[in-house]
Amino acid sequence: MAADTTLPDAAFRSFAEGAGLMIWRADQEARLIYVNPAWTTFRGRAAEDELGHGWKDGLHPEDRAGHEAALAAAYAGRRPHSAEYRLRRHDGAFRWIHGHAYPLHEGETFAGFAGSCFDITERKEAEEHAALAMAEQDALLAEIYHRVRNNLQVTVSLIGLFGRAAAAPCRPAFDALGQRVRAIALVQQHLHEAPQIASVDLAEYLTRLAEGLGQLRRAGRVTVTVEAGRTVLLEPRRVNALGMILAEIVAECLDGTDEGAPCVTRVEVPAGSGTDPVRVRITSGGVAGDPPPGVPRLGPRLIAAYAGQAEIAVSGTGTPEAPLELTLPA
């Protein structure tokens, strides 16, 4: 049985006449049978001119079809509905209106709808300004990214040129340096390609980065797996730090294993509740190996620096016996 939501005319009018909101009532055929003083003040027309379908003269032409369809669906379903549309004010300006309506019944008989409206133009304008600012920010970030990428490509080329011209004992160090710069480029590329740069999905980012790192040197040699037990959204600076740390672990593995040996790295994001600190565990079979002669082992210092910039606590070394444990601030 339908709930009886009948409002006695006297009580309804007493409430509506003094309300600051625009209030209306419509019959079973979607014809207005009442508008309150706030409505007529906004529209600048007599109530008689608004009743029936007269008020639709004020609907913005671009919103008419959508509003009609939404209204028809609400009447067909006898269910509450909300809508946003532009309505002409008394001064001729179109203002954005948010309206909400609720079905009325007299006993079991559907009796139409009653609703309220209020002006949301300032909110809509703020949303438009925010969207414009976001678009401008995205364009700026894209420009910065392209400049950074181009500069990194030039840097890699210069390192390669100097490495080939250097004495043989120095060449492994140039190779290691070039490899790290390429890894930095990958970290930046995948961060830039994240669907939401302001709040990056950690597992999705690490998975895409892992695929790129797998092609870093001799495709097929590097394998990086990512296992996530929870969904984590992080700000870019912390995602960037984690990406740089993972890239350094892979670089250390490449430095510390024979050229033909596989370099396998595992990344885990253990499960936890929304209030638990985010933890990332990285294990690699090659980080304990010795780099080639002339190549400094800077991994622990670099990892500590990356983590410190993002306020990430670090323990362990990354070996199977002592995995690298990264704990983000709560």
CSV table of C-alpha atoms in Angstrom, one decimal:
chain,number,residue,atom,x,y,z
A,1,MET,CA,0.0,0.0,0.0
A,2,ALA,CA,1.4,3.4,-0.9
A,3,ALA,CA,2.2,5.7,2.0
A,4,ASP,CA,-0.2,8.6,2.6
A,5,THR,CA,1.9,11.7,2.0
A,6,THR,CA,-1.1,14.1,1.6
A,7,LEU,CA,-0.4,17.6,2.8
A,8,PRO,CA,-3.6,19.4,3.8
A,9,ASP,CA,-4.0,22.5,1.6
A,10,ALA,CA,-4.0,24.9,4.6
A,11,ALA,CA,-0.9,23.4,6.2
A,12,PHE,CA,0.9,23.2,2.8
A,13,ARG,CA,0.2,26.8,1.9
A,14,SER,CA,1.1,28.0,5.4
A,15,PHE,CA,4.5,26.4,5.1
A,16,ALA,CA,5.1,27.3,1.5
A,17,GLU,CA,4.0,30.9,1.7
A,18,GLY,CA,6.7,31.8,4.3
A,19,ALA,CA,9.5,29.6,2.9
A,20,GLY,CA,12.6,31.2,1.3
A,21,LEU,CA,12.8,28.3,-1.1
A,22,MET,CA,10.9,28.2,-4.4
A,23,ILE,CA,8.1,25.7,-3.7
A,24,TRP,CA,5.5,24.3,-6.2
A,25,ARG,CA,2.9,21.6,-6.5
A,26,ALA,CA,1.8,19.8,-9.6
A,27,ASP,CA,-1.2,17.6,-10.4
A,28,GLN,CA,-1.3,14.1,-11.9
A,29,GLU,CA,-0.7,15.5,-15.4
A,30,ALA,CA,2.4,17.4,-14.4
A,31,ARG,CA,0.6,20.7,-14.5
A,32,LEU,CA,1.6,23.3,-11.9
A,33,ILE,CA,-1.4,24.0,-9.6
A,34,TYR,CA,0.6,26.2,-7.0
A,35,VAL,CA,3.7,28.2,-6.8
A,36,ASN,CA,4.8,30.1,-3.7
A,37,PRO,CA,5.8,33.8,-3.4
A,38,ALA,CA,9.5,32.9,-3.5
A,39,TRP,CA,8.9,31.4,-7.0
A,40,THR,CA,6.9,34.4,-8.3
A,41,THR,CA,9.6,36.8,-6.9
A,42,PHE,CA,12.3,34.9,-8.7
A,43,ARG,CA,10.4,34.7,-12.0
A,44,GLY,CA,8.9,38.2,-11.8
A,45,ARG,CA,5.6,36.9,-13.1
A,46,ALA,CA,2.2,36.5,-11.6
A,47,ALA,CA,1.4,33.0,-10.2
A,48,GLU,CA,-1.4,32.6,-12.8
A,49,ASP,CA,1.2,33.0,-15.6
A,50,GLU,CA,3.3,30.2,-14.2
A,51,LEU,CA,0.5,27.6,-13.5
A,52,GLY,CA,-0.2,24.8,-15.9
A,53,HIS,CA,2.8,24.6,-18.2
A,54,GLY,CA,3.3,28.4,-18.3
A,55,TRP,CA,6.5,28.2,-16.2
A,56,LYS,CA,8.2,26.2,-19.0
A,57,ASP,CA,8.4,29.5,-21.0
A,58,GLY,CA,11.4,30.2,-18.7
A,59,LEU,CA,13.3,26.9,-19.3
A,60,HIS,CA,16.5,27.3,-21.2
A,61,PRO,CA,16.0,25.8,-24.7
A,62,GLU,CA,19.0,23.5,-24.3
A,63,ASP,CA,17.6,22.0,-21.0
A,64,ARG,CA,14.0,21.6,-22.1
A,65,ALA,CA,14.3,18.1,-23.7
A,66,GLY,CA,16.3,16.6,-20.9
A,67,HIS,CA,14.0,18.1,-18.2
A,68,GLU,CA,10.9,16.8,-20.0
A,69,ALA,CA,12.4,13.3,-20.2
A,70,ALA,CA,13.4,13.3,-16.5
A,71,LEU,CA,9.9,14.5,-15.5
A,72,ALA,CA,8.2,11.9,-17.6
A,73,ALA,CA,10.3,9.2,-16.0
A,74,ALA,CA,9.5,10.4,-12.5
A,75,TYR,CA,5.8,10.5,-13.2
A,76,ALA,CA,5.9,7.0,-14.8
A,77,GLY,CA,7.7,5.6,-11.8
A,78,ARG,CA,5.9,7.6,-9.1
A,79,ARG,CA,9.3,8.2,-7.4
A,80,PRO,CA,11.2,11.1,-6.1
A,81,HIS,CA,13.5,12.9,-8.5
A,82,SER,CA,16.1,15.7,-8.7
A,83,ALA,CA,17.1,17.8,-11.6
A,84,GLU,CA,19.4,20.7,-12.5
A,85,TYR,CA,18.3,23.1,-15.2
A,86,ARG,CA,18.5,26.7,-16.2
A,87,LEU,CA,15.5,29.0,-15.5
A,88,ARG,CA,15.0,32.6,-16.6
A,89,ARG,CA,15.0,35.0,-13.7
A,90,HIS,CA,13.0,38.2,-13.5
A,91,ASP,CA,15.9,40.2,-15.0
A,92,GLY,CA,16.2,37.9,-18.0
A,93,ALA,CA,19.3,36.1,-16.8
A,94,PHE,CA,19.2,32.3,-16.9
A,95,ARG,CA,20.1,30.9,-13.5
A,96,TRP,CA,21.0,27.3,-12.7
A,97,ILE,CA,18.3,25.7,-10.5
A,98,HIS,CA,18.5,22.5,-8.4
A,99,GLY,CA,15.0,21.1,-7.9
A,100,HIS,CA,13.8,18.1,-5.9
A,101,ALA,CA,10.3,16.7,-6.0
A,102,TYR,CA,8.4,14.0,-4.1
A,103,PRO,CA,5.3,12.1,-5.1
A,104,LEU,CA,2.0,12.8,-3.2
A,105,HIS,CA,-0.8,10.4,-2.6
A,106,GLU,CA,-4.4,10.7,-1.4
A,107,GLY,CA,-4.9,7.3,0.2
A,108,GLU,CA,-3.8,5.0,-2.5
A,109,THR,CA,-4.4,7.4,-5.3
A,110,PHE,CA,-1.4,9.2,-6.9
A,111,ALA,CA,-2.0,13.0,-6.5
A,112,GLY,CA,1.0,14.5,-8.3
A,113,PHE,CA,4.2,16.0,-7.0
A,114,ALA,CA,5.3,18.7,-4.6
A,115,GLY,CA,8.8,20.1,-4.9
A,116,SER,CA,11.3,22.8,-4.0
A,117,CYS,CA,14.0,24.7,-6.0
A,118,PHE,CA,17.0,26.8,-5.2
A,119,ASP,CA,19.6,28.8,-7.1
A,120,ILE,CA,22.9,27.0,-7.6
A,121,THR,CA,24.4,29.3,-10.2
A,122,GLU,CA,27.4,30.3,-8.0
A,123,ARG,CA,28.2,26.6,-7.4
A,124,LYS,CA,28.0,25.7,-11.1
A,125,GLU,CA,30.3,28.7,-11.9
A,126,ALA,CA,32.8,27.5,-9.3
A,127,GLU,CA,32.7,24.0,-10.8
A,128,GLU,CA,33.4,25.4,-14.3
A,129,HIS,CA,36.2,27.5,-13.0
A,130,ALA,CA,37.7,24.5,-11.2
A,131,ALA,CA,37.4,22.4,-14.4
A,132,LEU,CA,39.1,25.1,-16.4
A,133,ALA,CA,41.9,25.4,-13.8
A,134,MET,CA,42.3,21.6,-13.9
A,135,ALA,CA,42.5,21.6,-17.6
A,136,GLU,CA,45.2,24.3,-17.5
A,137,GLN,CA,47.1,22.4,-14.9
A,138,ASP,CA,47.0,19.2,-17.0
A,139,ALA,CA,48.3,21.2,-20.0
A,140,LEU,CA,51.1,22.6,-17.9
A,141,LEU,CA,52.0,19.2,-16.4
A,142,ALA,CA,52.1,17.7,-19.9
A,143,GLU,CA,54.4,20.5,-21.1
A,144,ILE,CA,56.7,20.0,-18.1
A,145,TYR,CA,56.7,16.2,-18.6
A,146,HIS,CA,57.6,16.5,-22.3
A,147,ARG,CA,60.5,18.9,-21.4
A,148,VAL,CA,61.7,16.6,-18.6
A,149,ARG,CA,61.5,13.6,-21.0
A,150,ASN,CA,63.4,15.4,-23.7
A,151,ASN,CA,66.1,16.5,-21.2
A,152,LEU,CA,66.5,13.0,-19.9
A,153,GLN,CA,66.8,11.6,-23.4
A,154,VAL,CA,69.6,14.1,-24.1
A,155,THR,CA,71.2,13.2,-20.8
A,156,VAL,CA,71.2,9.5,-21.7
A,157,SER,CA,72.7,10.3,-25.1
A,158,LEU,CA,75.5,12.3,-23.5
A,159,ILE,CA,76.2,9.6,-21.0
A,160,GLY,CA,76.5,7.1,-23.8
A,161,LEU,CA,78.8,9.3,-25.8
A,162,PHE,CA,81.1,10.0,-22.8
A,163,GLY,CA,81.0,6.3,-21.9
A,164,ARG,CA,82.1,5.2,-25.3
A,165,ALA,CA,85.0,7.7,-25.3
A,166,ALA,CA,86.0,6.8,-21.7
A,167,ALA,CA,88.8,4.4,-20.8
A,168,ALA,CA,87.6,0.8,-20.6
A,169,PRO,CA,87.7,0.6,-16.8
A,170,CYS,CA,85.3,3.5,-16.6
A,171,ARG,CA,82.7,2.2,-19.0
A,172,PRO,CA,80.7,0.0,-16.6
A,173,ALA,CA,80.1,3.1,-14.4
A,174,PHE,CA,78.8,5.1,-17.4
A,175,ASP,CA,76.5,2.1,-18.4
A,176,ALA,CA,75.1,1.9,-14.8
A,177,LEU,CA,74.5,5.7,-14.8
A,178,GLY,CA,72.7,5.6,-18.2
A,179,GLN,CA,70.6,2.7,-17.0
A,180,ARG,CA,69.5,4.7,-13.9
A,181,VAL,CA,68.6,7.8,-15.9
A,182,ARG,CA,66.5,5.6,-18.2
A,183,ALA,CA,64.8,4.2,-15.1
A,184,ILE,CA,64.1,7.7,-13.9
A,185,ALA,CA,62.5,8.5,-17.2
A,186,LEU,CA,60.3,5.4,-16.9
A,187,VAL,CA,59.2,6.4,-13.4
A,188,GLN,CA,58.2,9.9,-14.6
A,189,GLN,CA,56.5,8.6,-17.8
A,190,HIS,CA,54.2,6.2,-15.9
A,191,LEU,CA,53.4,8.8,-13.2
A,192,HIS,CA,52.4,11.2,-15.9
A,193,GLU,CA,50.2,8.6,-17.6
A,194,ALA,CA,48.3,7.9,-14.3
A,195,PRO,CA,44.5,8.5,-14.9
A,196,GLN,CA,44.3,10.8,-11.9
A,197,ILE,CA,47.6,12.6,-11.2
A,198,ALA,CA,46.4,14.1,-7.9
A,199,SER,CA,45.5,10.7,-6.4
A,200,VAL,CA,47.4,7.8,-8.0
A,201,ASP,CA,46.4,4.1,-7.6
A,202,LEU,CA,49.6,2.6,-6.2
A,203,ALA,CA,49.1,-1.0,-7.4
A,204,GLU,CA,48.1,0.1,-10.9
A,205,TYR,CA,51.1,2.5,-11.1
A,206,LEU,CA,53.6,-0.1,-9.8
A,207,THR,CA,52.2,-2.7,-12.2
A,208,ARG,CA,52.6,-0.4,-15.2
A,209,LEU,CA,56.1,0.6,-14.0
A,210,ALA,CA,57.1,-3.0,-13.6
A,211,GLU,CA,56.2,-3.7,-17.2
A,212,GLY,CA,58.5,-0.9,-18.3
A,213,LEU,CA,61.3,-1.9,-16.0
A,214,GLY,CA,61.1,-5.4,-17.5
A,215,GLN,CA,62.3,-3.9,-20.8
A,216,LEU,CA,65.0,-1.8,-19.3
A,217,ARG,CA,67.9,-3.9,-20.4
A,218,ARG,CA,67.8,-7.1,-22.4
A,219,ALA,CA,64.1,-7.8,-22.6
A,220,GLY,CA,63.2,-11.0,-20.7
A,221,ARG,CA,66.0,-10.7,-18.2
A,222,VAL,CA,64.1,-8.5,-15.7
A,223,THR,CA,60.9,-9.7,-14.1
A,224,VAL,CA,59.0,-7.5,-11.6
A,225,THR,CA,55.8,-8.9,-10.0
A,226,VAL,CA,53.3,-6.8,-8.0
A,227,GLU,CA,50.9,-8.3,-5.5
A,228,ALA,CA,48.5,-5.9,-3.8
A,229,GLY,CA,46.2,-6.8,-0.9
A,230,ARG,CA,44.5,-3.5,-0.7
A,231,THR,CA,43.6,-0.5,-2.8
A,232,VAL,CA,45.7,2.6,-2.0
A,233,LEU,CA,45.5,6.1,-3.5
A,234,LEU,CA,48.6,8.2,-2.9
A,235,GLU,CA,49.8,11.7,-3.7
A,236,PRO,CA,52.3,12.0,-6.6
A,237,ARG,CA,55.4,12.7,-4.4
A,238,ARG,CA,55.0,9.5,-2.5
A,239,VAL,CA,54.2,7.4,-5.6
A,240,ASN,CA,57.3,9.0,-7.3
A,241,ALA,CA,59.5,8.1,-4.4
A,242,LEU,CA,58.3,4.5,-4.4
A,243,GLY,CA,58.8,4.3,-8.1
A,244,MET,CA,62.4,5.6,-7.8
A,245,ILE,CA,63.1,3.1,-5.0
A,246,LEU,CA,61.8,0.2,-7.1
A,247,ALA,CA,63.8,1.4,-10.1
A,248,GLU,CA,67.0,1.5,-7.9
A,249,ILE,CA,66.3,-2.1,-6.6
A,250,VAL,CA,66.1,-3.3,-10.3
A,251,ALA,CA,69.2,-1.4,-11.2
A,252,GLU,CA,71.1,-2.9,-8.3
A,253,CYS,CA,70.0,-6.4,-9.4
A,254,LEU,CA,71.2,-5.7,-12.9
A,255,ASP,CA,74.5,-4.5,-11.6
A,256,GLY,CA,75.0,-7.3,-9.1
A,257,THR,CA,74.2,-10.3,-11.4
A,258,ASP,CA,75.8,-11.8,-14.4
A,259,GLU,CA,74.6,-10.5,-17.8
A,260,GLY,CA,72.8,-13.7,-18.5
A,261,ALA,CA,71.2,-14.2,-15.1
A,262,PRO,CA,67.6,-13.5,-14.5
A,263,CYS,CA,66.8,-10.5,-12.3
A,264,VAL,CA,63.6,-11.2,-10.4
A,265,THR,CA,62.0,-8.6,-8.1
A,266,ARG,CA,58.8,-9.0,-6.1
A,267,VAL,CA,56.7,-6.1,-4.7
A,268,GLU,CA,54.0,-6.7,-2.1
A,269,VAL,CA,51.4,-4.3,-0.7
A,270,PRO,CA,50.0,-6.2,2.3
A,271,ALA,CA,46.4,-6.0,3.1
A,272,GLY,CA,45.2,-3.6,5.8
A,273,SER,CA,42.3,-1.4,6.8
A,274,GLY,CA,41.8,2.1,5.7
A,275,THR,CA,43.4,3.4,9.0
A,276,ASP,CA,46.5,1.2,8.9
A,277,PRO,CA,49.7,2.7,7.5
A,278,VAL,CA,50.5,1.6,4.0
A,279,ARG,CA,53.4,-0.8,3.7
A,280,VAL,CA,55.3,-1.9,0.7
A,281,ARG,CA,57.7,-4.8,0.8
A,282,ILE,CA,60.3,-5.4,-2.0
A,283,THR,CA,62.4,-8.5,-2.4
A,284,SER,CA,65.1,-9.0,-5.0
A,285,GLY,CA,67.5,-11.9,-5.5
A,286,GLY,CA,70.2,-9.8,-7.0
A,287,VAL,CA,70.7,-6.8,-4.6
A,288,ALA,CA,73.3,-8.7,-2.5
A,289,GLY,CA,75.6,-9.2,-5.4
A,290,ASP,CA,78.7,-7.2,-6.1
A,291,PRO,CA,78.6,-4.6,-8.9
A,292,PRO,CA,81.3,-4.6,-11.6
A,293,PRO,CA,84.6,-3.0,-10.8
A,294,GLY,CA,84.4,0.8,-10.9
A,295,VAL,CA,80.7,0.9,-10.3
A,296,PRO,CA,79.9,2.4,-6.9
A,297,ARG,CA,77.2,0.8,-4.8
A,298,LEU,CA,74.9,3.8,-4.1
A,299,GLY,CA,71.6,1.9,-3.8
A,300,PRO,CA,71.2,2.1,0.0
A,301,ARG,CA,72.0,5.8,0.0
A,302,LEU,CA,69.7,6.6,-2.9
A,303,ILE,CA,66.9,4.6,-1.4
A,304,ALA,CA,67.3,6.4,1.9
A,305,ALA,CA,67.3,9.8,0.1
A,306,TYR,CA,64.1,9.0,-1.9
A,307,ALA,CA,62.3,7.7,1.2
A,308,GLY,CA,63.4,10.7,3.3
A,309,GLN,CA,62.0,13.1,0.7
A,310,ALA,CA,58.5,11.4,1.0
A,311,GLU,CA,58.6,10.7,4.8
A,312,ILE,CA,58.7,7.0,4.2
A,313,ALA,CA,60.3,4.8,6.9
A,314,VAL,CA,62.8,2.2,5.6
A,315,SER,CA,64.1,-1.0,7.0
A,316,GLY,CA,65.8,-4.1,5.5
A,317,THR,CA,68.0,-4.3,2.4
A,318,GLY,CA,65.8,-6.0,-0.2
A,319,THR,CA,67.3,-9.4,-0.1
A,320,PRO,CA,65.1,-12.5,0.5
A,321,GLU,CA,66.5,-12.8,4.0
A,322,ALA,CA,65.8,-9.1,4.8
A,323,PRO,CA,63.2,-7.6,2.5
A,324,LEU,CA,63.0,-3.9,2.0
A,325,GLU,CA,60.1,-2.7,4.2
A,326,LEU,CA,58.7,0.8,3.3
A,327,THR,CA,56.1,2.2,5.7
A,328,LEU,CA,54.2,5.3,4.6
A,329,PRO,CA,52.9,7.9,7.1
A,330,ALA,CA,49.5,7.0,8.6
